[in-house]
XYZ file of C-alpha atoms in Angstrom:
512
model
C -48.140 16.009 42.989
C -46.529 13.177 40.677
C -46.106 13.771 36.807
C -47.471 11.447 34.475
C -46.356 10.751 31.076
C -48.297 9.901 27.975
C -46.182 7.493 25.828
C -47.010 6.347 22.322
C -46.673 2.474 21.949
C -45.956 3.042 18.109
C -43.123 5.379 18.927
C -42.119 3.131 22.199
C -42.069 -0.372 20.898
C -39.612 -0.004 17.918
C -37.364 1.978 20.112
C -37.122 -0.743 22.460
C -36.982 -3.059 19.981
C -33.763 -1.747 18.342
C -31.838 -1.509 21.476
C -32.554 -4.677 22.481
C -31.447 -6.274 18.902
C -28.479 -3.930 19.046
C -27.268 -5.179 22.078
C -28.115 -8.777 21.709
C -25.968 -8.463 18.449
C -22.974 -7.099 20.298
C -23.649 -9.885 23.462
C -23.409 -12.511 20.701
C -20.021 -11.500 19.288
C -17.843 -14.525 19.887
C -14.120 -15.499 20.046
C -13.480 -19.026 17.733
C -10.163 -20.161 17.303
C -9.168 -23.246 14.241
C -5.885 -24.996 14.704
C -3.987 -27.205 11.624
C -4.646 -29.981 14.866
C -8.550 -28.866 15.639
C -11.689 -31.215 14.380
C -15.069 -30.169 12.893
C -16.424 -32.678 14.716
C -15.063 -32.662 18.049
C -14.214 -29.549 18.096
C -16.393 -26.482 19.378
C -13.815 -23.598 18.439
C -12.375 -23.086 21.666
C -8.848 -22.147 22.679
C -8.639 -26.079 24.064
C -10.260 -27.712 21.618
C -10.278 -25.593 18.199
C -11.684 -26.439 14.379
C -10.356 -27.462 11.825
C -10.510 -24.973 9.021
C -11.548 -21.622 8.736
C -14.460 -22.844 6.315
C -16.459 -24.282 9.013
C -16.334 -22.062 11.243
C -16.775 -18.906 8.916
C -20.479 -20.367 9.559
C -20.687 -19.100 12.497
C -21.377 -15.914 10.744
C -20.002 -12.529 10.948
C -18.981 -10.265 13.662
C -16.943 -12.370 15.591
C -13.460 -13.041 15.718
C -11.186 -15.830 14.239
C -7.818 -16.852 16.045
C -5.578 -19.120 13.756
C -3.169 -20.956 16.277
C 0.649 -21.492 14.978
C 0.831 -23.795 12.284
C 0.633 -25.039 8.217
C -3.103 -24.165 7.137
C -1.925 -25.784 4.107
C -4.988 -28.408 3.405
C -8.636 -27.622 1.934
C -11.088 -25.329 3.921
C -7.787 -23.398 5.667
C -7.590 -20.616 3.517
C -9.458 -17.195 3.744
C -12.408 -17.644 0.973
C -14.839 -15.292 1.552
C -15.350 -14.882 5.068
C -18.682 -13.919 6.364
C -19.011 -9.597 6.419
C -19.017 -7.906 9.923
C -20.240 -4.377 10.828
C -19.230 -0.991 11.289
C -19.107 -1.693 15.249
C -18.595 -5.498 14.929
C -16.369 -5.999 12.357
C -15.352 -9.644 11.596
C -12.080 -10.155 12.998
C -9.128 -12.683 11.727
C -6.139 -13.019 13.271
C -2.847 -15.053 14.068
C -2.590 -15.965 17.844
C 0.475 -15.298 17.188
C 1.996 -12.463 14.291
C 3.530 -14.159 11.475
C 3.154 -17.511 13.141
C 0.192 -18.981 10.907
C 1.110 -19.642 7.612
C -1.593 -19.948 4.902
C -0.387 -22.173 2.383
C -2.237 -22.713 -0.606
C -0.451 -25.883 -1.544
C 0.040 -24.443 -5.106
C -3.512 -24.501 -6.299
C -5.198 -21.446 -3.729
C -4.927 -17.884 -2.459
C -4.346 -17.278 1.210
C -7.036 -14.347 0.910
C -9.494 -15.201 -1.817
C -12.493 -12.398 -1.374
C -14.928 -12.271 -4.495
C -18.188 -11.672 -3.273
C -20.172 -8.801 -4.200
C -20.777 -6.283 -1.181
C -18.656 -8.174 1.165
C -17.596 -5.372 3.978
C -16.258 -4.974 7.403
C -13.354 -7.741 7.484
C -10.246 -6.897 9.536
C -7.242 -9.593 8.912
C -3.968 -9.265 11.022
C -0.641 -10.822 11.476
C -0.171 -13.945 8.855
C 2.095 -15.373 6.385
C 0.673 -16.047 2.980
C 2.696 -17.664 0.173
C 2.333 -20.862 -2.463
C -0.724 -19.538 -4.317
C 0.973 -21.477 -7.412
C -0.303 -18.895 -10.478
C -2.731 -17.103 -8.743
C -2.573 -14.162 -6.379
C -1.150 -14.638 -2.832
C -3.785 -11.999 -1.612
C -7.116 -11.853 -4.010
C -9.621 -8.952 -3.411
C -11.672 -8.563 -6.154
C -15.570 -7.622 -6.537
C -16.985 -9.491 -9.740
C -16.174 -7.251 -13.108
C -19.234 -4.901 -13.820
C -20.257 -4.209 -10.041
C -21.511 -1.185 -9.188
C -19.473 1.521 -7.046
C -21.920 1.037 -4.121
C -21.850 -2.695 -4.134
C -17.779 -3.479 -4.595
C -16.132 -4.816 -1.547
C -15.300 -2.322 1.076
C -14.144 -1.883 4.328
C -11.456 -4.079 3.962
C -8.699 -3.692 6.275
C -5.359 -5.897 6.409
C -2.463 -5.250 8.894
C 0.888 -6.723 9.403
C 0.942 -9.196 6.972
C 2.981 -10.437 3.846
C 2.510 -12.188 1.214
C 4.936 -14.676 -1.156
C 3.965 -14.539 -5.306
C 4.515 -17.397 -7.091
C 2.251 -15.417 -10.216
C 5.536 -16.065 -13.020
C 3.542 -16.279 -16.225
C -0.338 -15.727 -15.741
C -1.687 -12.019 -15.502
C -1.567 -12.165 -11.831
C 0.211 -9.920 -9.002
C 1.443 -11.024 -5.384
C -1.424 -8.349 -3.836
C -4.708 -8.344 -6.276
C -6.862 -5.427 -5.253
C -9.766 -4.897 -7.702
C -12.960 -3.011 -7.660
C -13.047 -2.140 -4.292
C -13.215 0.753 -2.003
C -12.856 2.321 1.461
C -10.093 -0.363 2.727
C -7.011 -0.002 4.369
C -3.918 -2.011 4.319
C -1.251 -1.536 7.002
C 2.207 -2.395 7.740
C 2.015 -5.406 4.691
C 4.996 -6.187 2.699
C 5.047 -8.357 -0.430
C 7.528 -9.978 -2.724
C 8.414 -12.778 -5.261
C 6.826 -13.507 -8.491
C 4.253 -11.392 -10.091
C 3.141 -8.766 -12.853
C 3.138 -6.285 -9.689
C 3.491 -6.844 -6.194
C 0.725 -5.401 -5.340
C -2.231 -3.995 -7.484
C -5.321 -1.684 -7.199
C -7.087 -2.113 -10.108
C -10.345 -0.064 -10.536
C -10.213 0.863 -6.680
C -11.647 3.753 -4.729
C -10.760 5.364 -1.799
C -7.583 2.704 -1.119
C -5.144 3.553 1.489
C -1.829 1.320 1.575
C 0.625 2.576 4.704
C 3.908 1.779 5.602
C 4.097 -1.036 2.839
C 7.673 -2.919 1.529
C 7.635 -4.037 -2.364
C 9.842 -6.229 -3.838
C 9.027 -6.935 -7.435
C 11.056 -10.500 -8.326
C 10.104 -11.855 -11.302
C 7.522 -12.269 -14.187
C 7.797 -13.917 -17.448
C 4.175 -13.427 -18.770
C 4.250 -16.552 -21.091
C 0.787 -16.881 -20.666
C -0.289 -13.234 -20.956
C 1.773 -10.704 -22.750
C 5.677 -10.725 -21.789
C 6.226 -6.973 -22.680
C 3.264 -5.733 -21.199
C 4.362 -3.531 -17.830
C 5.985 -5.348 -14.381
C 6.401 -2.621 -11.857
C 6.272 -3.233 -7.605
C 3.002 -1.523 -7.030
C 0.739 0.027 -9.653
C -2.480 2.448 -9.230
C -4.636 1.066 -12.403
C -7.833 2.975 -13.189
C -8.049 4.046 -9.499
C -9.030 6.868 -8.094
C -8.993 9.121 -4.870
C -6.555 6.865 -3.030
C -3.493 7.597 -0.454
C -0.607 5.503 -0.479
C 1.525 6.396 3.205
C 5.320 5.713 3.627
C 5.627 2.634 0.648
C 8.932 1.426 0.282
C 9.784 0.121 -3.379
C 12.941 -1.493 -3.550
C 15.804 -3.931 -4.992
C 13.570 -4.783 -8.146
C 15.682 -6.762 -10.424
C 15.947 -7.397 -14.476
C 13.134 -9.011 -16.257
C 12.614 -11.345 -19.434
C 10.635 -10.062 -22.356
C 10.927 -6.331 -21.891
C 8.512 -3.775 -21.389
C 8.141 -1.247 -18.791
C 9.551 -1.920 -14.962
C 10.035 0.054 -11.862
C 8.513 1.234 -8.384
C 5.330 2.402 -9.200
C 3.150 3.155 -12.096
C -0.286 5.269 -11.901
C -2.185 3.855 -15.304
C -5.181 3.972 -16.988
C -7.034 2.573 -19.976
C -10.409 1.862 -21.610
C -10.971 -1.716 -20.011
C -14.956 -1.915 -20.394
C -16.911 -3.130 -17.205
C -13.637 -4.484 -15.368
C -13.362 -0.450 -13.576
C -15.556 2.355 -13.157
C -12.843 4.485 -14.397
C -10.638 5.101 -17.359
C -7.573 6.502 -15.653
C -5.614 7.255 -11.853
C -6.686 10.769 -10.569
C -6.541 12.815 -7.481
C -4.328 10.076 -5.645
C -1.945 11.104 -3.217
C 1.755 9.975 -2.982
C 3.199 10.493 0.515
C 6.469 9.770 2.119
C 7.201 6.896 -0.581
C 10.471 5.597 -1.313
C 11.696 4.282 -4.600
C 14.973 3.098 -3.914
C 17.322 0.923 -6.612
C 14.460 -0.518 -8.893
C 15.318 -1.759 -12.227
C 13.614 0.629 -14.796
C 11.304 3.902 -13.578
C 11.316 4.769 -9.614
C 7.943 6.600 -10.441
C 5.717 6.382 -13.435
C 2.021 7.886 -14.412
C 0.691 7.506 -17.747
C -2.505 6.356 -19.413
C -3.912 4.951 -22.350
C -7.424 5.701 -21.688
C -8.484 9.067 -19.648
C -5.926 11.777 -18.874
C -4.337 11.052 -15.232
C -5.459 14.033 -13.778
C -4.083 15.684 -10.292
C -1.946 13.171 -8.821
C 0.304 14.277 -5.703
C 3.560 13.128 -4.934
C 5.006 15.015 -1.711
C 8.128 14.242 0.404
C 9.253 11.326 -2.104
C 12.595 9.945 -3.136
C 13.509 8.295 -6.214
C 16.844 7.068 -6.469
C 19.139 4.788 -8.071
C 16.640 4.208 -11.008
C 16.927 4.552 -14.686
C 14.212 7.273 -14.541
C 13.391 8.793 -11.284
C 10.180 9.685 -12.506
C 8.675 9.888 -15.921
C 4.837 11.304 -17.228
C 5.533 10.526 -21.128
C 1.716 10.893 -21.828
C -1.401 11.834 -20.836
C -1.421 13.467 -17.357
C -2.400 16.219 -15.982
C -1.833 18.889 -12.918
C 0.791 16.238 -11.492
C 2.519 17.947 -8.714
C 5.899 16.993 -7.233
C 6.746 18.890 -4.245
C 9.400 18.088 -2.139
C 10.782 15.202 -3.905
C 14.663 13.793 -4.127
C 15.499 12.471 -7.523
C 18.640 10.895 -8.453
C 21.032 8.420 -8.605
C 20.211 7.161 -12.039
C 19.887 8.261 -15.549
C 17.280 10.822 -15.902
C 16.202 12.703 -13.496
C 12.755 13.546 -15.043
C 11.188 12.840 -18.286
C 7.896 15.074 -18.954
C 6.018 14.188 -22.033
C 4.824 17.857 -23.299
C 1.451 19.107 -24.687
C 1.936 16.889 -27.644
C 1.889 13.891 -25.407
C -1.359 15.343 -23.607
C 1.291 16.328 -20.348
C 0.154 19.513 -19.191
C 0.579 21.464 -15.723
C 3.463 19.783 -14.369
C 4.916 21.554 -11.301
C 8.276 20.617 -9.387
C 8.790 22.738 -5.833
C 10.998 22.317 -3.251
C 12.877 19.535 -5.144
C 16.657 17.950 -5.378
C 17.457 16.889 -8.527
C 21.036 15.532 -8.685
C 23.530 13.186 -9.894
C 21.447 12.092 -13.204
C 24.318 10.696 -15.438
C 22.100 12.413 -18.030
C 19.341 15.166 -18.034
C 18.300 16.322 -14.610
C 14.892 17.769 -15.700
C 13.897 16.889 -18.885
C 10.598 18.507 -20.196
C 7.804 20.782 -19.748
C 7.294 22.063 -15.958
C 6.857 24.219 -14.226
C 10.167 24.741 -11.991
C 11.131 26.838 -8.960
C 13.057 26.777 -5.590
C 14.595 23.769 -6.875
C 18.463 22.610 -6.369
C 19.419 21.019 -9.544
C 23.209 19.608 -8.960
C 25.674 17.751 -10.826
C 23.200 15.974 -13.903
C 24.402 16.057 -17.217
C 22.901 18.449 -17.816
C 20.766 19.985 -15.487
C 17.962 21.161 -18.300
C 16.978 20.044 -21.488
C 13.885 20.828 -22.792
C 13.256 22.730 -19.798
C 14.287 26.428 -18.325
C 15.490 26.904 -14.394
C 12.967 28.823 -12.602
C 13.047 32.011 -10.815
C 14.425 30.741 -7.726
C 16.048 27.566 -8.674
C 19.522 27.250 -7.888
C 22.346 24.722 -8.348
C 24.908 24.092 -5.093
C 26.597 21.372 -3.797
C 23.768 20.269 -1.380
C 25.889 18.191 1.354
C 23.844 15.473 1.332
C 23.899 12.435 3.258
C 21.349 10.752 3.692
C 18.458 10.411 1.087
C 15.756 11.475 3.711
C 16.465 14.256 5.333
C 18.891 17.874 4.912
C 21.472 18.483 7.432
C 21.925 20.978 9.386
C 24.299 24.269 7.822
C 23.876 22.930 4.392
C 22.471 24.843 1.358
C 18.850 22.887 1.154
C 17.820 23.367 4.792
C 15.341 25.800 5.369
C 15.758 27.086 1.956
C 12.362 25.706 0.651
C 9.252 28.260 -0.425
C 6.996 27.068 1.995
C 10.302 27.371 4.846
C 11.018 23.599 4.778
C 14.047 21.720 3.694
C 14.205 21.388 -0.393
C 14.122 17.702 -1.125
C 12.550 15.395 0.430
C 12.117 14.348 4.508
C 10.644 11.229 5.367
C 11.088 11.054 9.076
C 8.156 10.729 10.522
C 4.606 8.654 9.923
C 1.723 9.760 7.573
C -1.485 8.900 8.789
C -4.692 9.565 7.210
C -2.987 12.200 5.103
C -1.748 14.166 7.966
C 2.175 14.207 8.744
C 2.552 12.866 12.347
C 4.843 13.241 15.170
C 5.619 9.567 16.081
C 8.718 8.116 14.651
C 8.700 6.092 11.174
C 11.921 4.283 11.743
C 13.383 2.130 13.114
C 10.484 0.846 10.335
C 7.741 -1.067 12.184
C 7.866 -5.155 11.682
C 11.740 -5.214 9.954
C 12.461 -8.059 11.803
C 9.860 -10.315 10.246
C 10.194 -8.304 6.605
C 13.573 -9.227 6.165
C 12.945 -12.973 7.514
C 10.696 -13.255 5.037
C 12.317 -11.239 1.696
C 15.651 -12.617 2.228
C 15.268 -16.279 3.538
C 16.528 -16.669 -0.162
C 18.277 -13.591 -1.298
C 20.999 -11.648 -0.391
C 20.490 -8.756 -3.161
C 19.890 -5.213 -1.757
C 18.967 -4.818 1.906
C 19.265 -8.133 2.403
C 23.018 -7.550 2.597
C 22.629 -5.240 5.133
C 21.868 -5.195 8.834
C 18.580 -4.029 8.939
C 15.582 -2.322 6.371
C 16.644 0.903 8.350
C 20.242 0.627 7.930
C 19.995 -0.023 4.340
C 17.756 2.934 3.555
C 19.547 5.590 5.773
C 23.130 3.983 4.893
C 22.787 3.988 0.677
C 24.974 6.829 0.663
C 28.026 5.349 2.444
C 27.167 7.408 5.557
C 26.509 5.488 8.991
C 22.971 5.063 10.650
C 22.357 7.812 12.974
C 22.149 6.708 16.231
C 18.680 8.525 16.770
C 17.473 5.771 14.629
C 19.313 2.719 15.590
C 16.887 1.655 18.507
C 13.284 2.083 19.319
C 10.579 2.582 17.111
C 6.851 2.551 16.837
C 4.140 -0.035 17.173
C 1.302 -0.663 14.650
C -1.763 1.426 14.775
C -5.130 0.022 16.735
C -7.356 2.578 15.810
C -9.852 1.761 12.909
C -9.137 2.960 9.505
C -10.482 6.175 8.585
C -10.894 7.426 4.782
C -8.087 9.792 3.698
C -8.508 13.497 4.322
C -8.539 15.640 1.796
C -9.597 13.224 -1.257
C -12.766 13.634 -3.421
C -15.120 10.918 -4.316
C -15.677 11.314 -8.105
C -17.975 8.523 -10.099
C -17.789 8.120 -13.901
């Protein structure tokens, strides 16, 4: 006997009708490819006979993919002005045929990335060269001041790509990232001329791995010459992860004011961020290495910074290796190397609205002044050779101070007094050996570090300061101590991730 079954055409028919437009959408996904040599005209955005500029064929809509061919995109219509949003299983896709071999010029007068729209989402860019952007931002992200949380761009994600300044006296940065949310960027490096390198302003949810910062220059004539200049800076942002970040070789700057590696900030900047200050961000892996002023910096003039994490950092060769003069809160610092400079720390106290400052697991030495200097909350941390170890601040139970044998500024060796001596079992100070990803500390290798070969073709086709004096970004980093590379580290290393972007682990979404 055969089974029938009842159906229900108003149950039926809208069923069918969504698979069908779901998979016509993904059938329709399409590969166009624009050429400094294509036509508009003639061309129909094939691999043989490409377009033009990216302009035209951005209206082929979203969801497809985007190949720039080697070459100058240096004329109208070549840069990326915002491109047409994608999809969480379509994004829109654009891409150098070739990494580092398109070069988006923007002849002085444009950004290579200029994405303003409102809501704009789902846009993956990979492996190009930005630079001329005159005194704008090389790389411009930026939802209109005023919009809502839900509507700011998101879903952003930018790989293997970097990005010249030429920013020296407007209030503009090499990377502009404002009011947006949910994006990732990967394996990017910046340098040149620029208040910061690179910027999230009023962001939410921002990830920025495996990064190299080189802040250059900026006079500010236009703007305010001693307002801050740091490499990277966390400005009224919130719930964001920033993943093995190199900061490094910043030099001197005109008409004073605060400089360094990085500075978390807030302030009470109406409608241009949902938030007053930086809180629960998390600081792994980083590297502040021979910057010109403050390796690490969080203060605010707005809300109190509250619950920043800084794990596995070093901050070295800097005036201040970090400093929280003034309103911050619950900052922890655990497993950190400081040193090299002047002042090891520098913690504001309860009159400066600091409060609940802890330092684990850290190295503090060879401060020419104060090692830690403030109120915190100290323990099972070697404090060696500053001058002095403490002021305004007492050793904790299981702090100690021995000649730690180091050699290298990211890991302990073997038989000396740091290894294994740590509360949790680890090594005190810092160890930056392997990749963060998504929060979580990985097995695969972080050096040598992943594109080196194009970063220093690009950071020191005019400079020989810093690591540009050296062989490699991996021999300069492992080698600052006089000490050769290892040899575990002298070949190899990792390729860039292919899986999407997932939000950070661990981080809470809180709206003001």
């Amino acid at each position: 006997m055969k089974r029938r079954y009842a159906t229900n055409p108003a149950i039926l028919w809208p069923l069918l009708a969504a698979f069908f437009m779901l998979h016509a959408t993904q059938s329709l996904a399409a590969t166009y490819y624009i050429s400094p040599s294509g036509s508009n005209v003639l061309g129909n955005g094939t691999n043989q006979n490409p377009y033009y500029t990216l302009t035209y064929a951005f209206s082929k809509g979203g969801g497809h993919t985007y190949i720039l061919k080697d070459g100058q995109y240096n004329y109208e219509g070549s840069t990326i002005t915002n491109p047409p949003s994608g999809s969480t299983t379509s994004p829109t896709i654009i891409q150098a045929e070739h990494d580092g071999k398109a070069v988006i010029d923007g002849a002085g007068a444009r950004s290579g990335i200029d994405i303003r729209q409102a809501g704009t989402h789902h846009i993956v860019i990979e492996g190009l060269r930005l630079q001329n952007s005159g005194e704008g931002p090389a790389v411009s992200i930026q939802s209109p001041d005023g919009t809502s949380l839900t509507n700011q761009i998101n879903n952003i994600t930018i790989r293997r790509t970097g990005a010249f300044g030429s920013a020296v006296n407007t209030n503009n940065n090499v990377w502009s990232l404002a009011r947006i949310r949910d994006s990732l960027f990967e394996e990017v490096w910046g340098w040149g001329a620029g208040r910061y390198v690179l910027s999230v302003y009023g962001g939410t949810k921002v990830t920025v791995r495996r990064a190299v910062l080189r802040w250059d220059r900026w006079d500010g004539l236009d703007y305010k010459p001693g307002d801050p200049k740091f490499n990277m800076s966390l400005y009224n942002t919130y719930d964001s992860l920033l993943e093995n970040v190199i900061l490094l070789d910043g030099t001197t700057a005109t008409g004073g004011g605060d400089r360094g590696g990085i500075l978390l900030a807030g302030n009470s900047n109406g409608d241009t961020a949902p938030y007053t200050g930086s809180s629960n961000n998390v600081i792994l892996g980083m590297i502040s290495l021979n910057n010109v002023g403050n390796g690490l910096a969080s203060e605010s003039g707005g809300a109190v910074n509250n619950n920043n994490r800084f794990e596995n950092v070093v901050s070295w060769g800097n005036v201040y290796a970090i400093t929280v003069p003034r309103k911050s809160s619950n900052t922890t610092l655990n497993h950190v190397t400081l040193g090299g400079g002047s002042y090891g720390t520098y913690f504001g106290g309860g009159g400066n609205q600091v409060t609940n400052v802890s330092l684990k697991n850290s190295l503090i030495q060879n401060n020419s002044n104060s090692g830690i200097n403030g109120s915190v909350t100290s323990d099972y941390n070697n404090v060696y050779s500053n001058n002095p170890n403490y002021n305004g601040a007492s050793p904790g139970a299981h702090d100690s101070s021995i000649q730690p044998g180091l050699k290298y500024l990211l890991r302990a060796e073997t038989g000396t007094p740091n290894k294994g001596a740590a509360s949790d079992g680890g090594d005190i100070g810092a160890t930056i050996i392997k990749r963060y990803q998504n929060g979580t500390l990985t097995n695969e290798n972080l050096w040598p570090f992943p594109n080196e070969a194009r970063i220093k073709a690009d950071l020191c086709a005019n400079e020989s300061r810093g690591f540009c004096g050296k062989a490699s970004l991996t021999h300069y980093i492992w080698e600052f101590l006089g000490n050769p590379l290892p040899a575990e580290y002298a070949n190899g290393g990792g390729t860039s991730d292919t899986i999407p972007p997932a939000s950070p682990k661990g981080l809470t979404l809180t709206i003001q």
